[in-house]
Amino acid sequence: MVRAKFGGFSGNQLTEAILSAVSGIEFKSFEAGVHSRDEAKKLSLRRETVSFLESSGHEYVPNGSPDVCILVDAENGFVEAIPQSVFVEGAYNKLKRGIAQTFHYCYKCKGRGCTFCSGKGKLSELSVQEAIDSVLLSAFGSRESRFHGCGREDADVLMLGKGRPFVFEVIEPQKRSLALRPLENIVNSVFLGKVQVHGLKYCKKERVAELKNTEFGKIYSTKCSAKKPVSREALAGLVGKQFHVLQQTPERVEKRRAMKDREKSAQISKAELLASGSFHVEILASHGLYIKEFVSGDNGRTRPSVSSLLGIECHCDELDVLEIVFGK
Ligand SMILES: [Zn+2]
């Protein structure tokens, strides 16, 4: 947001304040608001603002999605230009464990830095959001972003395959028509082996709600350990079956989410014994199934589970999302 002093008079004083407020901001369309207790003055200032900007080739969109909002405040003596967010959609892969999806301050110190977070002020070293921030924010002339993921995975889970769709919202950008391919390439070379992004393209704000409301399944690859030896036959018996799963909100997320029984499905497509107490399974899970609990059983709160099916207590040691499957 850029604010310019404005003495409250129309004519040169107004146009100079507008020019100074929009200086450096790329925009094609605009919306104009005027604050004045004097109704007649309000109307004339708006008319003047609109015709001035239109005469320099900008489109007035009073009821649309403008690139910039101009606020003329005759009472407090300023003109403000507020660039509206730019939305970029794409898909990401997370290729290393310990990377969060979004930036989070350390909940103990709220970002100031403490012994719990080793003075970093945050809990994960890196997030997908920060990787994109580091390249896109400076390019767009923005200071902050919002990251809208199509669901999310825990920081210790890899996101492989075609990646997870997201919308990256650039807040108050100075620029709004940069070529995205070169920026995508920079992100991918700086974060090689950690975070990769694909298919970046501009989108409308409405895509955020669309992504949030999309149902999708996921194919997981899990490495599990068992308390007792598992037989190859028992493991093979799970393959190809479709399980109807009743899942209560897991103990680990109970504090954050409402308790409810969810009906989900899981299909085990591959199973492989790695050692007597260690195996690997591939699971196609319906939207929202908590997979770590489908393995462990979560003390009977997820039924059935890999543990209950094998009759042996099992634990998910490593988890990767192999693919997101839409329409499941
Ligand atoms: Zn801290």
Short mmCIF file of C-alpha atoms in Angstrom, two decimals, residues 65 87 167 203-212:
data_model
loop_
_atom_site.label_atom_id
_atom_site.label_comp_id
_atom_site.label_asym_id
_atom_site.label_seq_id
_atom_site.Cartn_x
_atom_site.Cartn_y
_atom_site.Cartn_z
CA SER A 65 -11.90 -7.49 -9.56
CA PHE A 87 -3.07 -15.53 -7.65
CA VAL A 167 -2.71 -21.44 -5.13
CA CYS A 203 -5.56 -17.85 -11.93
CA LYS A 204 -8.59 -16.16 -10.44
CA LYS A 205 -9.26 -15.78 -6.74
CA GLU A 206 -12.15 -18.27 -7.08
CA ARG A 207 -9.65 -21.11 -7.63
CA VAL A 208 -8.84 -20.97 -3.89
CA ALA A 209 -12.38 -22.00 -2.91
CA GLU A 210 -12.47 -24.57 -5.73
CA LEU A 211 -9.29 -26.23 -4.45
CA LYS A 212 -10.56 -26.22 -0.86
#
